[in-house]
mmCIF file of C-alpha atoms in Angstrom:
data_model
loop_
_atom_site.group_PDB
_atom_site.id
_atom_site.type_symbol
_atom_site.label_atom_id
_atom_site.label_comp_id
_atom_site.label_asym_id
_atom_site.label_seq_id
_atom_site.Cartn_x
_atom_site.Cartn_y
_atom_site.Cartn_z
ATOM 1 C CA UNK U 17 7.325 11.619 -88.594
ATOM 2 C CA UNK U 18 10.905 11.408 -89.886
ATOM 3 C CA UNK U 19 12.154 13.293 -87.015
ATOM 4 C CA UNK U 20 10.215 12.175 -84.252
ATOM 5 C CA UNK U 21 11.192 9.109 -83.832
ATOM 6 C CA UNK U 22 14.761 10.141 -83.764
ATOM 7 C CA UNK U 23 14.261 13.000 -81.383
ATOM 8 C CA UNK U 24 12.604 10.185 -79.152
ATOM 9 C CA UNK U 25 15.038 8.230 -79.190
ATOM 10 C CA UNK U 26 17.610 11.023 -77.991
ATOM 11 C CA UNK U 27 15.691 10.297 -74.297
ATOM 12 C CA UNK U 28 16.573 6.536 -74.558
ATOM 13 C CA UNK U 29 20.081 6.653 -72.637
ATOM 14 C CA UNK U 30 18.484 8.990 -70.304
ATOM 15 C CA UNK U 31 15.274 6.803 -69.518
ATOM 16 C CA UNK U 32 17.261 4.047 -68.930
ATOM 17 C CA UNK U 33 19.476 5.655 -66.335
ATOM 18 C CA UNK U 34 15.964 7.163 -64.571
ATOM 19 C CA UNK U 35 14.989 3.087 -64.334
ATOM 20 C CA UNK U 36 17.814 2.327 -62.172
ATOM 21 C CA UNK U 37 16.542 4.861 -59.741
ATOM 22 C CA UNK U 38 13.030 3.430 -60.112
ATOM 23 C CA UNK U 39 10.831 1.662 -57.574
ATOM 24 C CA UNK U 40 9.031 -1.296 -58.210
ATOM 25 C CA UNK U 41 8.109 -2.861 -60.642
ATOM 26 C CA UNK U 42 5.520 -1.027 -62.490
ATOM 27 C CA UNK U 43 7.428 2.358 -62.334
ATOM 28 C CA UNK U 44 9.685 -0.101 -64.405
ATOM 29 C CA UNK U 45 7.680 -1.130 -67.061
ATOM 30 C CA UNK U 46 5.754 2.679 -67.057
ATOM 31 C CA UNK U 47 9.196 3.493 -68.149
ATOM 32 C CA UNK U 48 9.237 0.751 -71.025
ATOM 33 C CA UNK U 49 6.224 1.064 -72.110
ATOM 34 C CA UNK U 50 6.252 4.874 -72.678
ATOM 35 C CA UNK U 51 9.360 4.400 -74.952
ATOM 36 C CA UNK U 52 7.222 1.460 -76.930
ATOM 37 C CA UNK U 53 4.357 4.179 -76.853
ATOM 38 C CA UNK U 54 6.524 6.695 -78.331
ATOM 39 C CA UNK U 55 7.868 4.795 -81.001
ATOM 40 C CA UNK U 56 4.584 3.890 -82.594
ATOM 41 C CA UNK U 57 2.737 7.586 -81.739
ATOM 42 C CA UNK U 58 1.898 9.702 -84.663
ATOM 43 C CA UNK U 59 2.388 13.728 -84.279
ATOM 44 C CA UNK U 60 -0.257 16.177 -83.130
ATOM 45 C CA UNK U 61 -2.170 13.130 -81.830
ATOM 46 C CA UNK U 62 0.264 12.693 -78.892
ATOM 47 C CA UNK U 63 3.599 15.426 -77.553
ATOM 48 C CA UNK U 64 7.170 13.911 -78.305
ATOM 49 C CA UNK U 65 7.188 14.459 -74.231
ATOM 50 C CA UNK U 66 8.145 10.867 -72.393
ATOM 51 C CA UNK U 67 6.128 12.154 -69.613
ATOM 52 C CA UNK U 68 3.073 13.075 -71.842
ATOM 53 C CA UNK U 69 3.717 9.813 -73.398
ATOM 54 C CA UNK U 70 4.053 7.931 -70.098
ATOM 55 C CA UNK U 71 0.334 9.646 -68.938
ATOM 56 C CA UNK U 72 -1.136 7.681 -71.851
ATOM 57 C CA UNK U 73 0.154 4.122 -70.652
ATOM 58 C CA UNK U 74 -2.549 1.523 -69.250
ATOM 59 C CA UNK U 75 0.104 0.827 -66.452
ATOM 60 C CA UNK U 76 0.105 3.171 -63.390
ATOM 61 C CA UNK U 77 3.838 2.716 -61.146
ATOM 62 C CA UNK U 78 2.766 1.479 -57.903
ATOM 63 C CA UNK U 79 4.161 2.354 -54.484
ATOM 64 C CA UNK U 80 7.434 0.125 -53.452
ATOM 65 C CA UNK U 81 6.760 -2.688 -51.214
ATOM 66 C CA UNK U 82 8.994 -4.489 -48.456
ATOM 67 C CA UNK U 83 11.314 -6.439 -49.557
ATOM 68 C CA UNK U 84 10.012 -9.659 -48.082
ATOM 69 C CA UNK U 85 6.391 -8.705 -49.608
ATOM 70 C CA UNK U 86 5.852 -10.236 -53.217
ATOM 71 C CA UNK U 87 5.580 -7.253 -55.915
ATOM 72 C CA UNK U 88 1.648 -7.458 -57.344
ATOM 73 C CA UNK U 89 0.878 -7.686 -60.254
ATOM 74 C CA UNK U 90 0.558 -3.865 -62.209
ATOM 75 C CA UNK U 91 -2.777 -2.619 -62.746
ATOM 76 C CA UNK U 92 -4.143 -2.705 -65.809
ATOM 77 C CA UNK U 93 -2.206 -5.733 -67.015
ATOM 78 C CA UNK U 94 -4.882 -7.109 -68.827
ATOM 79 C CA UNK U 95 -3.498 -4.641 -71.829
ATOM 80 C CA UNK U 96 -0.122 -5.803 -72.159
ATOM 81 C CA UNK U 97 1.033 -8.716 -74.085
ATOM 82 C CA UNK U 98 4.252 -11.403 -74.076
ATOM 83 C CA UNK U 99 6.014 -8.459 -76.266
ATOM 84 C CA UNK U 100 6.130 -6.255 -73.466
ATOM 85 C CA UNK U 101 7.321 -9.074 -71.725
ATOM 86 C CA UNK U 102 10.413 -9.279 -73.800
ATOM 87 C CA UNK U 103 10.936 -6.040 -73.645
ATOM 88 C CA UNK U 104 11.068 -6.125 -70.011
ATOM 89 C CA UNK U 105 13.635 -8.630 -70.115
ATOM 90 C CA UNK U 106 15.785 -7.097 -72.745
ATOM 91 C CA UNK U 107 16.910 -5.064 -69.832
ATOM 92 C CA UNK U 108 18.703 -7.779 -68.303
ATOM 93 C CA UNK U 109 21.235 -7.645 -70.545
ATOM 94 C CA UNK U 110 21.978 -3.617 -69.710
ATOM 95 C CA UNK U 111 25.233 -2.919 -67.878
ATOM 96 C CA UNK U 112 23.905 -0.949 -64.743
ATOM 97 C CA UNK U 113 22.739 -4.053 -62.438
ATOM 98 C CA UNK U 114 20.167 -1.608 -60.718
ATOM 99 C CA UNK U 115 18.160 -1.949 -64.002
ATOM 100 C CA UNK U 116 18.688 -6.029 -64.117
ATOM 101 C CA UNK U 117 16.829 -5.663 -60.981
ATOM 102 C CA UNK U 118 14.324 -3.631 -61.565
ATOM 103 C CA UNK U 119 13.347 -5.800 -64.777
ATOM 104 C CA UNK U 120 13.738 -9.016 -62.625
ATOM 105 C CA UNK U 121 11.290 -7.377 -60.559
ATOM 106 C CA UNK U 122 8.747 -6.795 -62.905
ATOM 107 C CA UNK U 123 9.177 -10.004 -64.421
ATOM 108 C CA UNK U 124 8.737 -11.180 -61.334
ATOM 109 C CA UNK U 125 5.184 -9.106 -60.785
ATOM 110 C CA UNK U 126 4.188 -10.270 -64.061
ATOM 111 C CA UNK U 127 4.783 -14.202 -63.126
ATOM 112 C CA UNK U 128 1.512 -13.854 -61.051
ATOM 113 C CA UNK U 129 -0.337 -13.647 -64.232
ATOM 114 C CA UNK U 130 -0.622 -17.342 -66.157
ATOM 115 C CA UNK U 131 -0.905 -16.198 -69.485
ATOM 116 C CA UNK U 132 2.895 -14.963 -69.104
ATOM 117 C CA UNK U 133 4.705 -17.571 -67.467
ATOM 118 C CA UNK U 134 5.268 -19.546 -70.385
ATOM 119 C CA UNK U 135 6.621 -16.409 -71.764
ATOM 120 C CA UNK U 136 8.746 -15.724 -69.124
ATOM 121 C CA UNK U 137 10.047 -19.319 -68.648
ATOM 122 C CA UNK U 138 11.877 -18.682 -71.523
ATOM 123 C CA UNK U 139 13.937 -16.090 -69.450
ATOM 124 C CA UNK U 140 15.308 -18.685 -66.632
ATOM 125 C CA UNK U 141 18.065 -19.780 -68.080
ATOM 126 C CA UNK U 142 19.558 -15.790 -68.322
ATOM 127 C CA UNK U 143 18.296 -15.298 -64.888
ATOM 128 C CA UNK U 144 20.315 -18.204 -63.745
ATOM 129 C CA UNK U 145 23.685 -16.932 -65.605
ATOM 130 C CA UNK U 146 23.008 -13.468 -64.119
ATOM 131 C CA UNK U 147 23.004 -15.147 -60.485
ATOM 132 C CA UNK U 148 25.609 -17.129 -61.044
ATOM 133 C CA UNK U 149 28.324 -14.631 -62.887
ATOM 134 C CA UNK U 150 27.397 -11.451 -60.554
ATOM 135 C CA UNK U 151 28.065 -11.293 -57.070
ATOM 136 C CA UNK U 152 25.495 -8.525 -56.254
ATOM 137 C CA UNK U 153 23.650 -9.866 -53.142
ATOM 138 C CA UNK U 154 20.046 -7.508 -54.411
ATOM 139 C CA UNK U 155 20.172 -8.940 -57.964
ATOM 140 C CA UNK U 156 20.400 -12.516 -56.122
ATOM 141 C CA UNK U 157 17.257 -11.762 -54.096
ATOM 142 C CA UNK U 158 15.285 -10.441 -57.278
ATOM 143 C CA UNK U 159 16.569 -13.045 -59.565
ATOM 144 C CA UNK U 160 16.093 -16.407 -57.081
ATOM 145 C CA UNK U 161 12.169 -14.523 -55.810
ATOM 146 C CA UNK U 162 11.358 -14.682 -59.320
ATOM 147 C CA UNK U 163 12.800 -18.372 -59.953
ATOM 148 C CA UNK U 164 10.922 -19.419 -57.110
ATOM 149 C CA UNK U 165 7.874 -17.882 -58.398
ATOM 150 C CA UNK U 166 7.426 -19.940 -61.889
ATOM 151 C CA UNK U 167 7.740 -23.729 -62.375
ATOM 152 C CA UNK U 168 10.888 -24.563 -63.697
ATOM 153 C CA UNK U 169 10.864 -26.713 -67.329
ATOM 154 C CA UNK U 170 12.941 -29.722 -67.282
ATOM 155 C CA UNK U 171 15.531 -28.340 -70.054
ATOM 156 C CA UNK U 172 16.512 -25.734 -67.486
ATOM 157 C CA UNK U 173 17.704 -29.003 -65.542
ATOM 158 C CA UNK U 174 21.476 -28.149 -67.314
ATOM 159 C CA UNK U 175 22.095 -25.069 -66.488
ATOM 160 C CA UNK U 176 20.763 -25.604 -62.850
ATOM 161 C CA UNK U 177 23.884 -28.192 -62.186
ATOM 162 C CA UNK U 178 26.239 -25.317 -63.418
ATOM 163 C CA UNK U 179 24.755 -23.195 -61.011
ATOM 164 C CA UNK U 180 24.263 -25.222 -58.143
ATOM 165 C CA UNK U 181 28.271 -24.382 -56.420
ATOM 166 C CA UNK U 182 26.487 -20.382 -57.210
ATOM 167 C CA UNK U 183 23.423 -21.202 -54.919
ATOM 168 C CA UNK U 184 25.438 -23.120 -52.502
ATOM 169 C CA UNK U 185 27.524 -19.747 -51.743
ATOM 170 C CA UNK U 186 24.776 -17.819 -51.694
ATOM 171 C CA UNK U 187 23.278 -20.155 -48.927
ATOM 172 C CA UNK U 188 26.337 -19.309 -46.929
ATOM 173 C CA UNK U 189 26.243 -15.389 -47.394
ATOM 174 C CA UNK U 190 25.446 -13.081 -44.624
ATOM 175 C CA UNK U 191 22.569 -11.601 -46.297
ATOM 176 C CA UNK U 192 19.121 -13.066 -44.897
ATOM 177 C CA UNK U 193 17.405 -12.605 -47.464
ATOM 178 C CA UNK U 194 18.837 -14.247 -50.439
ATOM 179 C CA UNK U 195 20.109 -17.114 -48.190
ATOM 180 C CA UNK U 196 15.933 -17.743 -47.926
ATOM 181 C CA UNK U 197 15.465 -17.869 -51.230
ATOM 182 C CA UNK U 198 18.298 -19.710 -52.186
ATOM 183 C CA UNK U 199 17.383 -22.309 -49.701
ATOM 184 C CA UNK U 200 13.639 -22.093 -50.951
ATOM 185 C CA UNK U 201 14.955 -22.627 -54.159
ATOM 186 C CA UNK U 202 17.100 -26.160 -53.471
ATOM 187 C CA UNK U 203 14.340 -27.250 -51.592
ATOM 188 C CA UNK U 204 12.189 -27.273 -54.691
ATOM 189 C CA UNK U 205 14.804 -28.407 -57.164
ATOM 190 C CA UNK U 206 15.487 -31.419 -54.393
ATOM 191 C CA UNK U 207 12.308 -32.923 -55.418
ATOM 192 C CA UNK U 208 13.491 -33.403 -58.721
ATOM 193 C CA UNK U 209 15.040 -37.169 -59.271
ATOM 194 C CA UNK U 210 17.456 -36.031 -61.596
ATOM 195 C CA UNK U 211 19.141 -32.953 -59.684
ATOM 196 C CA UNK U 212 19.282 -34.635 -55.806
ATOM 197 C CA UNK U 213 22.898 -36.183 -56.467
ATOM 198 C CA UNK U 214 24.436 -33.317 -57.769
ATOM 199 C CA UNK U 215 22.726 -31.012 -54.824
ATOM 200 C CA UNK U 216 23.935 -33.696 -52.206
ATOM 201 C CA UNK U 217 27.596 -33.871 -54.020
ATOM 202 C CA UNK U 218 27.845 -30.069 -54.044
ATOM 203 C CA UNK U 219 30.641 -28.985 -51.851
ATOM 204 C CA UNK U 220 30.123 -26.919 -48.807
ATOM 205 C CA UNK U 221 31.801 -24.746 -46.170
ATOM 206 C CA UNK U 222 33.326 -27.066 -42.863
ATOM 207 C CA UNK U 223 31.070 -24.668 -40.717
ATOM 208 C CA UNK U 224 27.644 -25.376 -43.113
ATOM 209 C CA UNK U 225 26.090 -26.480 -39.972
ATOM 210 C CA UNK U 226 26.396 -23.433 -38.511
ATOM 211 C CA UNK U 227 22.972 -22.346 -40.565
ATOM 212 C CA UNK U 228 20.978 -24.684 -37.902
ATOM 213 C CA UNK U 229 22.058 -22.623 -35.147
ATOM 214 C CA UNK U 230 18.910 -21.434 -32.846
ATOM 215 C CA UNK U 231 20.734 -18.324 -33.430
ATOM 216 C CA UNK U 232 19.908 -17.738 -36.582
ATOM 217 C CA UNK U 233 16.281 -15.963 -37.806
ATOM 218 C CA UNK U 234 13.278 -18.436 -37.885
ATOM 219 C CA UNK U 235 12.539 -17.730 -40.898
ATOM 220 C CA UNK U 236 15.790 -18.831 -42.048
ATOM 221 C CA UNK U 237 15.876 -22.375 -40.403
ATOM 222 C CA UNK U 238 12.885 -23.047 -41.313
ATOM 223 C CA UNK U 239 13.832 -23.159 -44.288
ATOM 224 C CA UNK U 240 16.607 -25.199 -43.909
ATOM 225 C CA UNK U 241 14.670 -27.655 -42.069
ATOM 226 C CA UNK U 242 12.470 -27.673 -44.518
ATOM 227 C CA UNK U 243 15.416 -28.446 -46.967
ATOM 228 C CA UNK U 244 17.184 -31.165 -45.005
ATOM 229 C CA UNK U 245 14.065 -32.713 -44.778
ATOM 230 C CA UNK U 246 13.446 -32.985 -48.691
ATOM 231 C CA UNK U 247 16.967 -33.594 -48.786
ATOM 232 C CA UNK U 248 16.632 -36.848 -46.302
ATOM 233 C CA UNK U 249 13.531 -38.079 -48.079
ATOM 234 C CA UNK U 250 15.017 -38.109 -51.280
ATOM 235 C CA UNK U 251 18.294 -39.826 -50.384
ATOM 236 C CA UNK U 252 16.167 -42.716 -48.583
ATOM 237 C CA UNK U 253 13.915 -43.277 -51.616
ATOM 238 C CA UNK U 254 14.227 -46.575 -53.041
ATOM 239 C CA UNK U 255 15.429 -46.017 -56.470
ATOM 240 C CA UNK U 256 17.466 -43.640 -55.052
ATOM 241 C CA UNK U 257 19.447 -46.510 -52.442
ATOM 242 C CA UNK U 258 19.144 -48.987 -55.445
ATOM 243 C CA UNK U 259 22.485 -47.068 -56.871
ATOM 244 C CA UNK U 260 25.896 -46.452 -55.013
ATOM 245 C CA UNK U 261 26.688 -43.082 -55.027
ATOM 246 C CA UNK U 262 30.079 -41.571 -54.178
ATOM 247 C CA UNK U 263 30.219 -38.409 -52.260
ATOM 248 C CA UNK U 264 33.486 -35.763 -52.130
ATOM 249 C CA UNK U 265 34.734 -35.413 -48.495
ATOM 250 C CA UNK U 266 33.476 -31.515 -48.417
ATOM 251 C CA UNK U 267 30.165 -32.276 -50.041
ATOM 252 C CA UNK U 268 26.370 -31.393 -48.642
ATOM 253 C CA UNK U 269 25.909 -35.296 -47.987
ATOM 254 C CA UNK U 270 28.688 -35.805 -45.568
ATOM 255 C CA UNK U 271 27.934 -32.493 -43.651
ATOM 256 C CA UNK U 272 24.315 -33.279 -43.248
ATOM 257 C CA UNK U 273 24.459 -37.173 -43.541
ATOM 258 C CA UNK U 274 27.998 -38.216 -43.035
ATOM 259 C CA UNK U 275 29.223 -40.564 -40.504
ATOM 260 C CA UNK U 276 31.220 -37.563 -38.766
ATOM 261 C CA UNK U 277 28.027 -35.311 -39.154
ATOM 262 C CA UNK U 278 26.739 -32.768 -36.223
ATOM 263 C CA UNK U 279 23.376 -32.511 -37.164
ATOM 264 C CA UNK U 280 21.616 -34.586 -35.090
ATOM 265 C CA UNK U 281 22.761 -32.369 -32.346
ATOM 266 C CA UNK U 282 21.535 -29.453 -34.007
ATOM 267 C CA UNK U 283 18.098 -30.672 -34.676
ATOM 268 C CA UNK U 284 17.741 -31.594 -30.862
ATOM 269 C CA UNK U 285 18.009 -28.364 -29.389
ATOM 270 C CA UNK U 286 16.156 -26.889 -32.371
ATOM 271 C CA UNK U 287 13.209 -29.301 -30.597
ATOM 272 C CA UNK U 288 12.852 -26.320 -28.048
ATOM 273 C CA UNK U 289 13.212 -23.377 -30.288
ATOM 274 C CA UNK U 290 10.524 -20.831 -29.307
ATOM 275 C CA UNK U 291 9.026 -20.595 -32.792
ATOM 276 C CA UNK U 292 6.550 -23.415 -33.100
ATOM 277 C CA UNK U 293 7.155 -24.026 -37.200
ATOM 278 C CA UNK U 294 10.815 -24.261 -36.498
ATOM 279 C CA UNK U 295 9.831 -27.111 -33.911
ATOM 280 C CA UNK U 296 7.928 -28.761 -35.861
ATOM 281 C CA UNK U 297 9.980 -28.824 -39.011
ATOM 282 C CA UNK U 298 12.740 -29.989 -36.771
ATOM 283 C CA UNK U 299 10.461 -32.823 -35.523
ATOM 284 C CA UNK U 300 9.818 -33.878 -39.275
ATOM 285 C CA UNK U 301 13.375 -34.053 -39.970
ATOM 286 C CA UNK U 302 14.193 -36.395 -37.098
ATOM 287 C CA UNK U 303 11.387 -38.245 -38.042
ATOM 288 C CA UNK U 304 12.497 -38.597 -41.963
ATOM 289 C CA UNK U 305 16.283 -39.605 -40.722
ATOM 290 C CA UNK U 306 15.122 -42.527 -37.970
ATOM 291 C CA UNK U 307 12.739 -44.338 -40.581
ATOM 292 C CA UNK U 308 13.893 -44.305 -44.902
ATOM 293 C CA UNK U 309 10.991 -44.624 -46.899
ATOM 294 C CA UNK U 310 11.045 -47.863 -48.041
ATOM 295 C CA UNK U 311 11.135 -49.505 -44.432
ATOM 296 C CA UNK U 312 7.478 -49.388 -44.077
ATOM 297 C CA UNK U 313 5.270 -46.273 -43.061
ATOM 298 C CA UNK U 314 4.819 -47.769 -39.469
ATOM 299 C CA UNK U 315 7.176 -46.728 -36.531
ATOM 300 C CA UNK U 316 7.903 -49.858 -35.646
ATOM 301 C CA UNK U 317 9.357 -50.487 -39.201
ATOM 302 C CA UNK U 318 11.916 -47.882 -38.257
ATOM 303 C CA UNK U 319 15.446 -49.276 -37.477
ATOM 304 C CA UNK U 320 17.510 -47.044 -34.954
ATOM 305 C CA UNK U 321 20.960 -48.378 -35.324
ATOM 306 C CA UNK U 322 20.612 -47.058 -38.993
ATOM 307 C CA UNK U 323 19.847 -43.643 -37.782
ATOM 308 C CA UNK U 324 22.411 -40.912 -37.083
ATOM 309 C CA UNK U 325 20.764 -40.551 -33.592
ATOM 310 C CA UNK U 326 22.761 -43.428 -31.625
ATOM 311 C CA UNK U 327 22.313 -44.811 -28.488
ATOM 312 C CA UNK U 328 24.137 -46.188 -25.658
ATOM 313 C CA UNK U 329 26.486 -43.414 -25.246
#
């Protein structure tokens, strides 16, 4: 036994460089789990083989899925337990960001099953430093999908303020795909009493309007409609108008909300987009900037000289 376990752990560096090349997430923790295997297996019940080893494992790989797809769970899941979890996510502290990913996305797989999210919601706060200290556009996409799959705990709340200027960029990228998520991702956290100043206060790009463009993929402004609308709601709450806030000249507030802002324009010809959410959601933004919540819920509470849609002109 003396010199298994060291001749196992001779394949180590070499698994770890096959995960990077991996697909999805169960190949991923097959890999993982077959090193855990092979630490605890006693000679001639098992071979010193990682691939005999990995046969043995409750977890089959599964096939790669589109990227916009959300990873399953693995099969067999039932065996594993919150210490294979942290194994998992020992990997996001390894060098090669193709294996950050890779365990992102199995963590993320594994968030589908509620005995591990508590488990894993001890992860966020790494996950959030990893988005916000790398600028690798695929590690954004894994890191935010899996964000947006748990509920964030309130003690995250910190580290979400420092990361904020991170998301704001990524908003801004030319990559579809994490700009969705990183949207998604706002929209959620604007919901949160505590967070919606420093989201509104974050600074922006002069051209942030630009992302309400009818040029831009539907599934994109939706969710930026989707945004401005939590967004509006929030900043017309009452306890939220009960205090003065102070916005800087570049921030999210004054592109969206400011006096000099273009988006009433924008949401107008987003009226007769030819995708029918995008409409709507468009529709239920106008609607939240005409009439704040604490003017009444009927329309003839709402005021229009307080709106940003002005008449007379």
């Amino acid at each position: 036994m003396g010199k298994t376990i060291p001749r196992f752990l001779e394949h180590l560096d070499l698994i770890k460089s096959f995960v990077g090349l991996a697909t999805g997430a169960g190949a991923l923790y097959l890999l993982y789990k077959a090193v855990r295997t092979g630490l605890k297996c006693h000679p001639p019940l098992c071979s010193n083989s990682p691939i005999c080893i990995a046969r043995e494992c409750p977890v089959p790989g599964e096939r790669a899925l589109p990227q916009e797809a959300s990873l399953r769970p693995p099969l067999g899941a039932s065996t594993c337990t919150t210490d294979d979890i942290d194994l998992v996510a020992e990997m996001l502290d390894e060098k090669d960001n193709s294996v950050k990913i890779q365990a992102l996305n199995a963590l993320k797989a594994f968030s589908g099953i509620r005995k591990f999210r508590l488990k894993i919601q001890e992860h966020c706060i790494k996950v959030l430093e990893l988005i916000s200290t790398i600028w690798d556009l695929e590690l954004h996409i894994a890191g935010l999908r899996l964000l947006n799959n748990l509920p964030l705990p309130d003690y995250v709340h910190p580290q979400l303020r420092r990361v904020m200027p991170a998301l704001m960029e990524i908003i801004q990228s030319d990559c579809i795909l994490a700009q969705v998520q990183a949207v998604r991702l706002l929209s959620y956290l604007a919901q949160k009493n505590d967070l919606l100043y420093d989201i509104l206060n974050c600074q922006v790009r002069c051209n942030f309007l630009n992302l309400f463009q009818s040029t831009q993929p539907g599934s994109l402004l939706f969710e930026v409609l989707v945004f401005a609308e939590h967004l509006s709601e929030g900043r017309n709450a009452t306890h939220y108008r009960a205090v003065k806030w102070h916005y800087n000249e570049q921030s999210l507030h004054e592109a969206l909300f400011g006096d000099e802002s273009r988006l009433a324009d924008r949401l107008l010809s987003l009226v007769i987009h030819p995708e029918e959410e995008v409409q709507i959601q468009a529709c239920k933004v106008i609607v939240s900037l005409q009439c704040p919540q604490d003017l009444g819920s009927r329309p003839s509470s709402c005021r229009p000289s307080h709106s940003c849609f002005k008449t007379g002109k």
